[in-house]
CSV table of C-alpha atoms in Angstrom, one decimal:
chain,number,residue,atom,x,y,z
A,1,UNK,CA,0.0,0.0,0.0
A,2,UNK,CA,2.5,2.4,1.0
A,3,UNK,CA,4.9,1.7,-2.0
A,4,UNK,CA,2.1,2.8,-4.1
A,5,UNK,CA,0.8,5.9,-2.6
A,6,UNK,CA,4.2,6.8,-2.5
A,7,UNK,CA,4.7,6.8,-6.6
A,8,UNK,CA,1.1,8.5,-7.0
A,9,UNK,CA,2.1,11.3,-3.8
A,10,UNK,CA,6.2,11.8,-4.8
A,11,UNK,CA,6.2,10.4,-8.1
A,12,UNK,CA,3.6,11.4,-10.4
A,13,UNK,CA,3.2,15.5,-11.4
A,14,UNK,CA,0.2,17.5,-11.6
A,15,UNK,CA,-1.7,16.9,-15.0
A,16,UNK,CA,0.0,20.5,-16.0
A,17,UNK,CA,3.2,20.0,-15.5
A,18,UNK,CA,3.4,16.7,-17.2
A,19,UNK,CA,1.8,18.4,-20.2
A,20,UNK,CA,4.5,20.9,-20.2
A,21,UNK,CA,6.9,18.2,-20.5
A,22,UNK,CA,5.2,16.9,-23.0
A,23,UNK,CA,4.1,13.6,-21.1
A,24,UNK,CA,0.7,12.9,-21.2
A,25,UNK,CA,-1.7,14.4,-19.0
A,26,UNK,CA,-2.5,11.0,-16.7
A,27,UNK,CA,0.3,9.3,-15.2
A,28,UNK,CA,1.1,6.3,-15.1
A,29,UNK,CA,2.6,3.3,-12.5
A,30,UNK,CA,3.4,0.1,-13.2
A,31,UNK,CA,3.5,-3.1,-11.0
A,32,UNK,CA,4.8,-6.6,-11.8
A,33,UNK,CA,5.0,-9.5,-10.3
A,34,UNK,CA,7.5,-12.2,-10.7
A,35,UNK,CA,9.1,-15.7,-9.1
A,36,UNK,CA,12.9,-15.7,-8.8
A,37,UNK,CA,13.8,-19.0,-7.2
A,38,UNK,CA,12.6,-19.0,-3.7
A,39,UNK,CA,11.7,-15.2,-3.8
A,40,UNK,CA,8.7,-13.3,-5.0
A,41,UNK,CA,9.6,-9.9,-6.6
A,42,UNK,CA,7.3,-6.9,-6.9
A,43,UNK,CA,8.7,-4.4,-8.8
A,44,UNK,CA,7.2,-0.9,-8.5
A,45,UNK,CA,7.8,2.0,-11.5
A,46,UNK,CA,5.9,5.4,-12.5
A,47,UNK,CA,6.3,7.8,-15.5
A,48,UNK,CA,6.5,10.7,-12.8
A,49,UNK,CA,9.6,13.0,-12.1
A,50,UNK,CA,12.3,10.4,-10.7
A,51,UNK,CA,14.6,10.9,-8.6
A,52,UNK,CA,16.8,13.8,-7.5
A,53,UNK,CA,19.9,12.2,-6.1
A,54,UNK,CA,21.7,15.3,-5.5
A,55,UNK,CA,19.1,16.6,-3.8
A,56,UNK,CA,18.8,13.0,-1.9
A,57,UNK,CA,22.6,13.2,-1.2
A,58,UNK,CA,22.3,16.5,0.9
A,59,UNK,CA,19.5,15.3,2.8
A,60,UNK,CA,21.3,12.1,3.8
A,61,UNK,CA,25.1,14.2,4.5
A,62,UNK,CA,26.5,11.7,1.1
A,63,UNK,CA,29.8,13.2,-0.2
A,64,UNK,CA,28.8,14.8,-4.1
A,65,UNK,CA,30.7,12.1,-5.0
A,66,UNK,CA,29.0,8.8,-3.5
A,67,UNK,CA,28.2,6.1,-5.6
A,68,UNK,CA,24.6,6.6,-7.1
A,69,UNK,CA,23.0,3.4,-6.1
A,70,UNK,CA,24.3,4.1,-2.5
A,71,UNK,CA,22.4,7.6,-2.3
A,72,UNK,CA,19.4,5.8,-4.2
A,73,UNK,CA,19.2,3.6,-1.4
A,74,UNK,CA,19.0,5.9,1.4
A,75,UNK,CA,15.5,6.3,0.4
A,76,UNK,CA,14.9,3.8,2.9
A,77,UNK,CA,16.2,5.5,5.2
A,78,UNK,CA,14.8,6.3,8.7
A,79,UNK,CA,13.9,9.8,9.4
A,80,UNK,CA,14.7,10.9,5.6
A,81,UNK,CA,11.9,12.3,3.6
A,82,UNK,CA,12.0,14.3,0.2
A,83,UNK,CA,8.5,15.7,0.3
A,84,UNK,CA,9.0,19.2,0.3
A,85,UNK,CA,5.6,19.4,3.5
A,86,UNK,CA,4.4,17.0,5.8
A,87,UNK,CA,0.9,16.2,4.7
A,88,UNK,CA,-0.5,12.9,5.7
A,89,UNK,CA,0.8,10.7,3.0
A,90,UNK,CA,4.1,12.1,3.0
A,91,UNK,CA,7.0,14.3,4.8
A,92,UNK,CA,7.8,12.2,7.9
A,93,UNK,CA,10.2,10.0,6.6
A,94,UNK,CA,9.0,6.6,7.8
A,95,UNK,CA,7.1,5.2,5.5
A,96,UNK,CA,10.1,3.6,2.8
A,97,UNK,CA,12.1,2.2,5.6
A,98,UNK,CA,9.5,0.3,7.3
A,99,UNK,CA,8.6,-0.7,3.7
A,100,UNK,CA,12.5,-1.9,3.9
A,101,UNK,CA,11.8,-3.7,7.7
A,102,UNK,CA,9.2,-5.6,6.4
A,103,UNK,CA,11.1,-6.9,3.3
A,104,UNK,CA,13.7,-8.2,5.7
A,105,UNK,CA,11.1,-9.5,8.1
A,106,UNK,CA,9.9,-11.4,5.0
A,107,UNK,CA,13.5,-12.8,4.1
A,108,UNK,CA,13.8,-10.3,1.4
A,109,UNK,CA,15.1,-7.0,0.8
A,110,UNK,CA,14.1,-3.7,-0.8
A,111,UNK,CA,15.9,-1.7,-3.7
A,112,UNK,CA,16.2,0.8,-6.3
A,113,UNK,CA,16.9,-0.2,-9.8
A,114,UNK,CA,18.4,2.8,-11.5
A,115,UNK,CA,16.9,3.9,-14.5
A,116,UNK,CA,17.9,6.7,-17.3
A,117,UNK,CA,18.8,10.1,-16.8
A,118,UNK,CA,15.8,12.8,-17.5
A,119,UNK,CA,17.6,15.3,-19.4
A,120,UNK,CA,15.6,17.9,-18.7
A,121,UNK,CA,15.5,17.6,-15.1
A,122,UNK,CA,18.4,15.6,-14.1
A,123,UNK,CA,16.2,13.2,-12.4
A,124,UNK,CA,16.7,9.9,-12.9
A,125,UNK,CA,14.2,7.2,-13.6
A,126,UNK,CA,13.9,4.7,-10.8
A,127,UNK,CA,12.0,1.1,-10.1
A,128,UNK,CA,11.6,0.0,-6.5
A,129,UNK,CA,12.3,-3.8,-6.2
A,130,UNK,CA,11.0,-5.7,-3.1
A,131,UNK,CA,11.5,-9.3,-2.5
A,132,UNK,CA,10.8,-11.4,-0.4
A,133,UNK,CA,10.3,-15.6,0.3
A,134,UNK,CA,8.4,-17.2,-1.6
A,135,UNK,CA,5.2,-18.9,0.7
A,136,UNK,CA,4.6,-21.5,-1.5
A,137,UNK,CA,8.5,-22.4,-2.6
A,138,UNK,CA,8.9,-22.7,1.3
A,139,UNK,CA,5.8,-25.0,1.7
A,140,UNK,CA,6.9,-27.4,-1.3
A,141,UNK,CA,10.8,-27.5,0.6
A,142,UNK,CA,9.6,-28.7,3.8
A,143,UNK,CA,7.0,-31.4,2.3
């Protein structure tokens, strides 16, 4: 649940803005679903404005030159937020890392999949990959 509101709230511009750049007017996100051995995957992506990973690198203290799938990954971090207001989807900064908990508490983890490079914005495209063990695999092991 949260994963989602998260790509509508953060992710996805007004209807206007997205026309500016010439996008269409409705946004779009896109789940799948997939088996990798023992793990279920759920991989979550939206058309919206990406990430800002300068932006995300000053709000988590990273050097300018960190490696950019280490300041990806601090979205997950506790406390750390890129809303620019607290409203009561977003702003508090503890929604993606216990998104993250619960992966692990599953067996699985939680990640960012780099995308392209918006030229425009210098945002870059991102996919949020969350695995965790699969149920069934488990219950044909142990049978």
């Amino acid at each position: 649940g949260h994963v989602l509101r998260n790509a509508v709230d953060h992710g996805l511009e007004a209807a206007e803005d997205r026309l500016a750049r010439g996008k269409p007017a409705a946004g779009a996100v896109r789940v799948t679903v997939g088996r990798d051995g023992g793990h279920v995957t759920v991989r979550v992506a939206d058309d919206g404005r990406g990430l800002d990973l300068a932006q995300l690198a000053r709000k988590a203290g990273l050097e300018d030159d960190a490696p950019e799938q280490e300041i990806a990954r601090c979205v997950f971090r506790s406390g750390l937020s890129t809303a620019g207001q607290v409203d009561l989807v977003s702003g508090r900064g503890v929604g993606m890392d216990a998104v993250a908990r619960m992966m692990t508490g599953l067996g699985g983890a939680a990640d960012v999949e780099l995308g392209p490079i918006d030229e425009a914005t210098g945002r870059r495209a991102f996919t949020l990959r969350l695995s965790m063990l699969d149920p069934s695999f488990e219950q044909r092991a142990t049978a």
